[in-house]
Amino acid sequence: MNEEPTIETEPVVSADYRCGFVALAGRPNVGKSTLLNALVGFRLSAVSPRPQTTRHRILGIATRPAGQILYVDTPGLHRGAKRAMNRSINRTARSAMSDVDVGVQVIEANRWTDEDSAVHAVLSEQSAPRILVINKVDLAKDKAAMLPFVADLTSKHAFDEVHYVSALKRKGLEELERSLIARLPQAPPVYGEDEITDRSERFLASEMVREQLMRRLDQELPYATTVEIEQFVDREDGVAEIHAVIWVERDGQKAIVIGHGGAQLKAIGSAARKAMESIFERKVFLKLWVKVREGWADDENALKRFGYE
C-alpha cells in the first residue's frame, strides 16, 4: 500500500499566543533607542548623547515563546518645532503613537518636564494601556527620592503600570517584557522568528552614518546634516559596496564635516563601516561624499526625498 505523502505545515502557535504593537514614546534623549536596542537584542536605532538622534519611526521585532512584540521606536516629541524637518519629526512621533496595543512612556529617573507632559497627553488620546518606564535608574543620585517622585507623578498622570529599568545595563527588561506580552491581544506572529525589523539594510546604513555625525560633530552642526544612500550593492566577492552622501546646508558646514585633510570624514566613515559590518555580518566598502543643499531642512521636497515623509 502506498503511503500518503507528507504535507509540511507551518508550526502551530499556542491558542494564547500574543502579538501586537508597542510604542516607545518620550521626549528627546530619555533613552528610547537604547531601550529598543536592548529589548530587541540588536543595534537597530542610532544612539548618541544628543537629543533628537532618532528622526524616523523604526520597528523592532522581538519574538518570544509566549508572543511577538512589535516595538515602535518614535522620535522624541519636542516643542518649539520651527523648521519643517522638526515639524515632520513631530508628525512621525504622533502617528507612531496611534493605533498601538500598548503605549510605553519612557522618562528619566526623578525628572518630569513639560515635554513629558506633552507626550503623556498624546498617549492619553489613545485607548491603549499606558505603561510608565523610568529609565536610567542606575544614574539616579538620590534613589530614596524615587518612590515619592513616582507616587506624586502617578497621582497626577494616569498609568496602568510602572517599571524601573536601566536600558544601558539591561536591568528590569525581563519584567517589562513579560508585562507587555500579557497586555497584547491574542494573535499569531506577524513576522518570522528571525526577523528583527521591517527596515532595509539601506535605511540602516544611512542611520549608522548619521549616528557618527551626531557623535562626532560639535554643537548644532549634526542637526544640519542628513544622509542619503545613493548605492547599495552586494558584489560578487561578498562585499557590500555602499555609496552615501552627507547633505549639509552651507559650504562652511561641508568643510567641518570633511575636516583638515579629510580626517573627520575618514573617521566618520571608518566608524560607520565597522558598525555596518557588525550589523550586516559581511565586509563593507563605504564611500562618503559631502554635498551642499541650502535650506534642505525647510524644503518639503527635499524632506520627502530624504525619507522624512
PDB file of N, CA, C and O in Angstrom, residues 81-122:
ATOM      1  N   ALA A  81       9.026  73.464  17.477  1.00  0.00           N
ATOM      2  CA  ALA A  81       9.428  72.913  16.186  1.00  0.00           C
ATOM      3  C   ALA A  81       9.261  73.972  15.097  1.00  0.00           C
ATOM      4  O   ALA A  81       8.212  74.087  14.467  1.00  0.00           O
ATOM      5  N   LYS A  82      10.309  74.753  14.882  1.00  0.00           N
ATOM      6  CA  LYS A  82      10.217  75.867  13.945  1.00  0.00           C
ATOM      7  C   LYS A  82      10.514  75.461  12.510  1.00  0.00           C
ATOM      8  O   LYS A  82       9.989  76.054  11.575  1.00  0.00           O
ATOM      9  N   ARG A  83      11.360  74.466  12.310  1.00  0.00           N
ATOM     10  CA  ARG A  83      11.751  74.083  10.966  1.00  0.00           C
ATOM     11  C   ARG A  83      10.842  72.973  10.444  1.00  0.00           C
ATOM     12  O   ARG A  83      10.249  72.207  11.213  1.00  0.00           O
ATOM     13  N   ALA A  84      10.757  72.867   9.121  1.00  0.00           N
ATOM     14  CA  ALA A  84       9.889  71.863   8.512  1.00  0.00           C
ATOM     15  C   ALA A  84      10.314  70.458   8.925  1.00  0.00           C
ATOM     16  O   ALA A  84       9.466  69.587   9.148  1.00  0.00           O
ATOM     17  N   MET A  85      11.617  70.214   9.049  1.00  0.00           N
ATOM     18  CA  MET A  85      12.078  68.896   9.457  1.00  0.00           C
ATOM     19  C   MET A  85      11.590  68.551  10.856  1.00  0.00           C
ATOM     20  O   MET A  85      11.124  67.440  11.112  1.00  0.00           O
ATOM     21  N   ASN A  86      11.670  69.501  11.785  1.00  0.00           N
ATOM     22  CA  ASN A  86      11.221  69.256  13.148  1.00  0.00           C
ATOM     23  C   ASN A  86       9.723  69.004  13.216  1.00  0.00           C
ATOM     24  O   ASN A  86       9.253  68.157  13.978  1.00  0.00           O
ATOM     25  N   ARG A  87       8.967  69.743  12.410  1.00  0.00           N
ATOM     26  CA  ARG A  87       7.520  69.505  12.374  1.00  0.00           C
ATOM     27  C   ARG A  87       7.229  68.120  11.805  1.00  0.00           C
ATOM     28  O   ARG A  87       6.316  67.424  12.270  1.00  0.00           O
ATOM     29  N   SER A  88       8.008  67.710  10.800  1.00  0.00           N
ATOM     30  CA  SER A  88       7.842  66.377  10.222  1.00  0.00           C
ATOM     31  C   SER A  88       8.142  65.301  11.255  1.00  0.00           C
ATOM     32  O   SER A  88       7.426  64.299  11.360  1.00  0.00           O
ATOM     33  N   ILE A  89       9.199  65.513  12.045  1.00  0.00           N
ATOM     34  CA  ILE A  89       9.561  64.552  13.087  1.00  0.00           C
ATOM     35  C   ILE A  89       8.444  64.440  14.121  1.00  0.00           C
ATOM     36  O   ILE A  89       8.086  63.338  14.553  1.00  0.00           O
ATOM     37  N   ASN A  90       7.862  65.571  14.505  1.00  0.00           N
ATOM     38  CA  ASN A  90       6.759  65.537  15.467  1.00  0.00           C
ATOM     39  C   ASN A  90       5.543  64.803  14.906  1.00  0.00           C
ATOM     40  O   ASN A  90       4.866  64.065  15.622  1.00  0.00           O
ATOM     41  N   ARG A  91       5.268  65.011  13.619  1.00  0.00           N
ATOM     42  CA  ARG A  91       4.153  64.283  13.000  1.00  0.00           C
ATOM     43  C   ARG A  91       4.419  62.781  13.003  1.00  0.00           C
ATOM     44  O   ARG A  91       3.513  61.973  13.259  1.00  0.00           O
ATOM     45  N   THR A  92       5.663  62.407  12.714  1.00  0.00           N
ATOM     46  CA  THR A  92       6.029  60.995  12.733  1.00  0.00           C
ATOM     47  C   THR A  92       5.843  60.415  14.122  1.00  0.00           C
ATOM     48  O   THR A  92       5.313  59.308  14.287  1.00  0.00           O
ATOM     49  N   ALA A  93       6.263  61.164  15.134  1.00  0.00           N
ATOM     50  CA  ALA A  93       6.132  60.691  16.519  1.00  0.00           C
ATOM     51  C   ALA A  93       4.671  60.507  16.897  1.00  0.00           C
ATOM     52  O   ALA A  93       4.288  59.491  17.493  1.00  0.00           O
ATOM     53  N   ARG A  94       3.834  61.486  16.575  1.00  0.00           N
ATOM     54  CA  ARG A  94       2.417  61.402  16.916  1.00  0.00           C
ATOM     55  C   ARG A  94       1.746  60.237  16.191  1.00  0.00           C
ATOM     56  O   ARG A  94       0.924  59.511  16.770  1.00  0.00           O
ATOM     57  N   SER A  95       2.087  60.064  14.914  1.00  0.00           N
ATOM     58  CA  SER A  95       1.499  58.975  14.139  1.00  0.00           C
ATOM     59  C   SER A  95       1.896  57.618  14.709  1.00  0.00           C
ATOM     60  O   SER A  95       1.079  56.695  14.787  1.00  0.00           O
ATOM     61  N   ALA A  96       3.158  57.495  15.111  1.00  0.00           N
ATOM     62  CA  ALA A  96       3.648  56.218  15.631  1.00  0.00           C
ATOM     63  C   ALA A  96       3.006  55.855  16.956  1.00  0.00           C
ATOM     64  O   ALA A  96       2.940  54.682  17.331  1.00  0.00           O
ATOM     65  N   MET A  97       2.524  56.853  17.687  1.00  0.00           N
ATOM     66  CA  MET A  97       1.884  56.594  18.985  1.00  0.00           C
ATOM     67  C   MET A  97       0.428  56.188  18.847  1.00  0.00           C
ATOM     68  O   MET A  97      -0.205  55.779  19.820  1.00  0.00           O
ATOM     69  N   SER A  98      -0.120  56.325  17.653  1.00  0.00           N
ATOM     70  CA  SER A  98      -1.526  55.984  17.446  1.00  0.00           C
ATOM     71  C   SER A  98      -1.660  54.542  16.972  1.00  0.00           C
ATOM     72  O   SER A  98      -0.731  53.960  16.418  1.00  0.00           O
ATOM     73  N   ASP A  99      -2.818  53.973  17.201  1.00  0.00           N
ATOM     74  CA  ASP A  99      -3.143  52.619  16.726  1.00  0.00           C
ATOM     75  C   ASP A  99      -2.139  51.578  17.198  1.00  0.00           C
ATOM     76  O   ASP A  99      -1.713  50.704  16.430  1.00  0.00           O
ATOM     77  N   VAL A 100      -1.719  51.657  18.455  1.00  0.00           N
ATOM     78  CA  VAL A 100      -0.870  50.624  19.035  1.00  0.00           C
ATOM     79  C   VAL A 100      -1.658  49.909  20.125  1.00  0.00           C
ATOM     80  O   VAL A 100      -2.702  50.378  20.584  1.00  0.00           O
ATOM     81  N   ASP A 101      -1.147  48.761  20.542  1.00  0.00           N
ATOM     82  CA  ASP A 101      -1.838  47.976  21.561  1.00  0.00           C
ATOM     83  C   ASP A 101      -1.424  48.368  22.969  1.00  0.00           C
ATOM     84  O   ASP A 101      -2.190  48.207  23.913  1.00  0.00           O
ATOM     85  N   VAL A 102      -0.205  48.884  23.096  1.00  0.00           N
ATOM     86  CA  VAL A 102       0.293  49.363  24.382  1.00  0.00           C
ATOM     87  C   VAL A 102       1.148  50.599  24.125  1.00  0.00           C
ATOM     88  O   VAL A 102       1.971  50.615  23.198  1.00  0.00           O
ATOM     89  N   GLY A 103       0.969  51.622  24.943  1.00  0.00           N
ATOM     90  CA  GLY A 103       1.815  52.803  24.873  1.00  0.00           C
ATOM     91  C   GLY A 103       2.770  52.833  26.046  1.00  0.00           C
ATOM     92  O   GLY A 103       2.343  52.738  27.204  1.00  0.00           O
ATOM     93  N   VAL A 104       4.057  52.920  25.765  1.00  0.00           N
ATOM     94  CA  VAL A 104       5.072  52.978  26.813  1.00  0.00           C
ATOM     95  C   VAL A 104       5.691  54.364  26.808  1.00  0.00           C
ATOM     96  O   VAL A 104       6.251  54.796  25.798  1.00  0.00           O
ATOM     97  N   GLN A 105       5.573  55.071  27.921  1.00  0.00           N
ATOM     98  CA  GLN A 105       6.237  56.365  28.039  1.00  0.00           C
ATOM     99  C   GLN A 105       7.521  56.186  28.828  1.00  0.00           C
ATOM    100  O   GLN A 105       7.511  55.706  29.966  1.00  0.00           O
ATOM    101  N   VAL A 106       8.622  56.598  28.211  1.00  0.00           N
ATOM    102  CA  VAL A 106       9.936  56.479  28.831  1.00  0.00           C
ATOM    103  C   VAL A 106      10.343  57.848  29.370  1.00  0.00           C
ATOM    104  O   VAL A 106      10.282  58.846  28.651  1.00  0.00           O
ATOM    105  N   ILE A 107      10.751  57.877  30.639  1.00  0.00           N
ATOM    106  CA  ILE A 107      11.244  59.114  31.235  1.00  0.00           C
ATOM    107  C   ILE A 107      12.558  58.816  31.950  1.00  0.00           C
ATOM    108  O   ILE A 107      12.930  57.654  32.151  1.00  0.00           O
ATOM    109  N   GLU A 108      13.250  59.871  32.354  1.00  0.00           N
ATOM    110  CA  GLU A 108      14.449  59.720  33.162  1.00  0.00           C
ATOM    111  C   GLU A 108      14.072  59.670  34.640  1.00  0.00           C
ATOM    112  O   GLU A 108      13.089  60.295  35.060  1.00  0.00           O
ATOM    113  N   ALA A 109      14.861  58.958  35.424  1.00  0.00           N
ATOM    114  CA  ALA A 109      14.596  58.846  36.857  1.00  0.00           C
ATOM    115  C   ALA A 109      14.586  60.220  37.513  1.00  0.00           C
ATOM    116  O   ALA A 109      15.474  61.048  37.281  1.00  0.00           O
ATOM    117  N   ASN A 110      13.544  60.447  38.291  1.00  0.00           N
ATOM    118  CA  ASN A 110      13.401  61.668  39.098  1.00  0.00           C
ATOM    119  C   ASN A 110      13.319  62.945  38.270  1.00  0.00           C
ATOM    120  O   ASN A 110      13.649  64.029  38.770  1.00  0.00           O
ATOM    121  N   ARG A 111      12.848  62.827  37.035  1.00  0.00           N
ATOM    122  CA  ARG A 111      12.731  64.031  36.214  1.00  0.00           C
ATOM    123  C   ARG A 111      11.469  63.963  35.352  1.00  0.00           C
ATOM    124  O   ARG A 111      11.244  62.966  34.663  1.00  0.00           O
ATOM    125  N   TRP A 112      10.672  65.015  35.429  1.00  0.00           N
ATOM    126  CA  TRP A 112       9.455  65.142  34.617  1.00  0.00           C
ATOM    127  C   TRP A 112       9.376  66.586  34.136  1.00  0.00           C
ATOM    128  O   TRP A 112       9.433  67.517  34.929  1.00  0.00           O
ATOM    129  N   THR A 113       9.256  66.781  32.829  1.00  0.00           N
ATOM    130  CA  THR A 113       9.265  68.123  32.254  1.00  0.00           C
ATOM    131  C   THR A 113       7.954  68.396  31.519  1.00  0.00           C
ATOM    132  O   THR A 113       7.096  67.514  31.384  1.00  0.00           O
ATOM    133  N   ASP A 114       7.820  69.613  31.018  1.00  0.00           N
ATOM    134  CA  ASP A 114       6.644  69.955  30.216  1.00  0.00           C
ATOM    135  C   ASP A 114       6.559  69.087  28.964  1.00  0.00           C
ATOM    136  O   ASP A 114       5.459  68.756  28.503  1.00  0.00           O
ATOM    137  N   GLU A 115       7.714  68.731  28.402  1.00  0.00           N
ATOM    138  CA  GLU A 115       7.712  67.858  27.222  1.00  0.00           C
ATOM    139  C   GLU A 115       7.220  66.461  27.572  1.00  0.00           C
ATOM    140  O   GLU A 115       6.551  65.810  26.763  1.00  0.00           O
ATOM    141  N   ASP A 116       7.536  65.980  28.779  1.00  0.00           N
ATOM    142  CA  ASP A 116       6.991  64.693  29.232  1.00  0.00           C
ATOM    143  C   ASP A 116       5.472  64.775  29.334  1.00  0.00           C
ATOM    144  O   ASP A 116       4.759  63.831  28.960  1.00  0.00           O
ATOM    145  N   SER A 117       4.973  65.896  29.835  1.00  0.00           N
ATOM    146  CA  SER A 117       3.517  66.084  29.931  1.00  0.00           C
ATOM    147  C   SER A 117       2.879  66.071  28.542  1.00  0.00           C
ATOM    148  O   SER A 117       1.779  65.528  28.361  1.00  0.00           O
ATOM    149  N   ALA A 118       3.561  66.657  27.553  1.00  0.00           N
ATOM    150  CA  ALA A 118       3.034  66.675  26.193  1.00  0.00           C
ATOM    151  C   ALA A 118       2.966  65.270  25.613  1.00  0.00           C
ATOM    152  O   ALA A 118       2.005  64.908  24.918  1.00  0.00           O
ATOM    153  N   VAL A 119       3.973  64.448  25.903  1.00  0.00           N
ATOM    154  CA  VAL A 119       3.955  63.059  25.440  1.00  0.00           C
ATOM    155  C   VAL A 119       2.803  62.305  26.086  1.00  0.00           C
ATOM    156  O   VAL A 119       2.072  61.558  25.416  1.00  0.00           O
ATOM    157  N   HIS A 120       2.628  62.490  27.383  1.00  0.00           N
ATOM    158  CA  HIS A 120       1.530  61.816  28.085  1.00  0.00           C
ATOM    159  C   HIS A 120       0.183  62.219  27.504  1.00  0.00           C
ATOM    160  O   HIS A 120      -0.730  61.383  27.378  1.00  0.00           O
ATOM    161  N   ALA A 121       0.046  63.482  27.148  1.00  0.00           N
ATOM    162  CA  ALA A 121      -1.224  63.959  26.575  1.00  0.00           C
ATOM    163  C   ALA A 121      -1.523  63.256  25.258  1.00  0.00           C
ATOM    164  O   ALA A 121      -2.671  62.888  24.982  1.00  0.00           O
ATOM    165  N   VAL A 122      -0.494  63.046  24.429  1.00  0.00           N
ATOM    166  CA  VAL A 122      -0.696  62.353  23.152  1.00  0.00           C
ATOM    167  C   VAL A 122      -1.068  60.893  23.393  1.00  0.00           C
ATOM    168  O   VAL A 122      -1.995  60.356  22.774  1.00  0.00           O
TER     169      VAL A 122
END
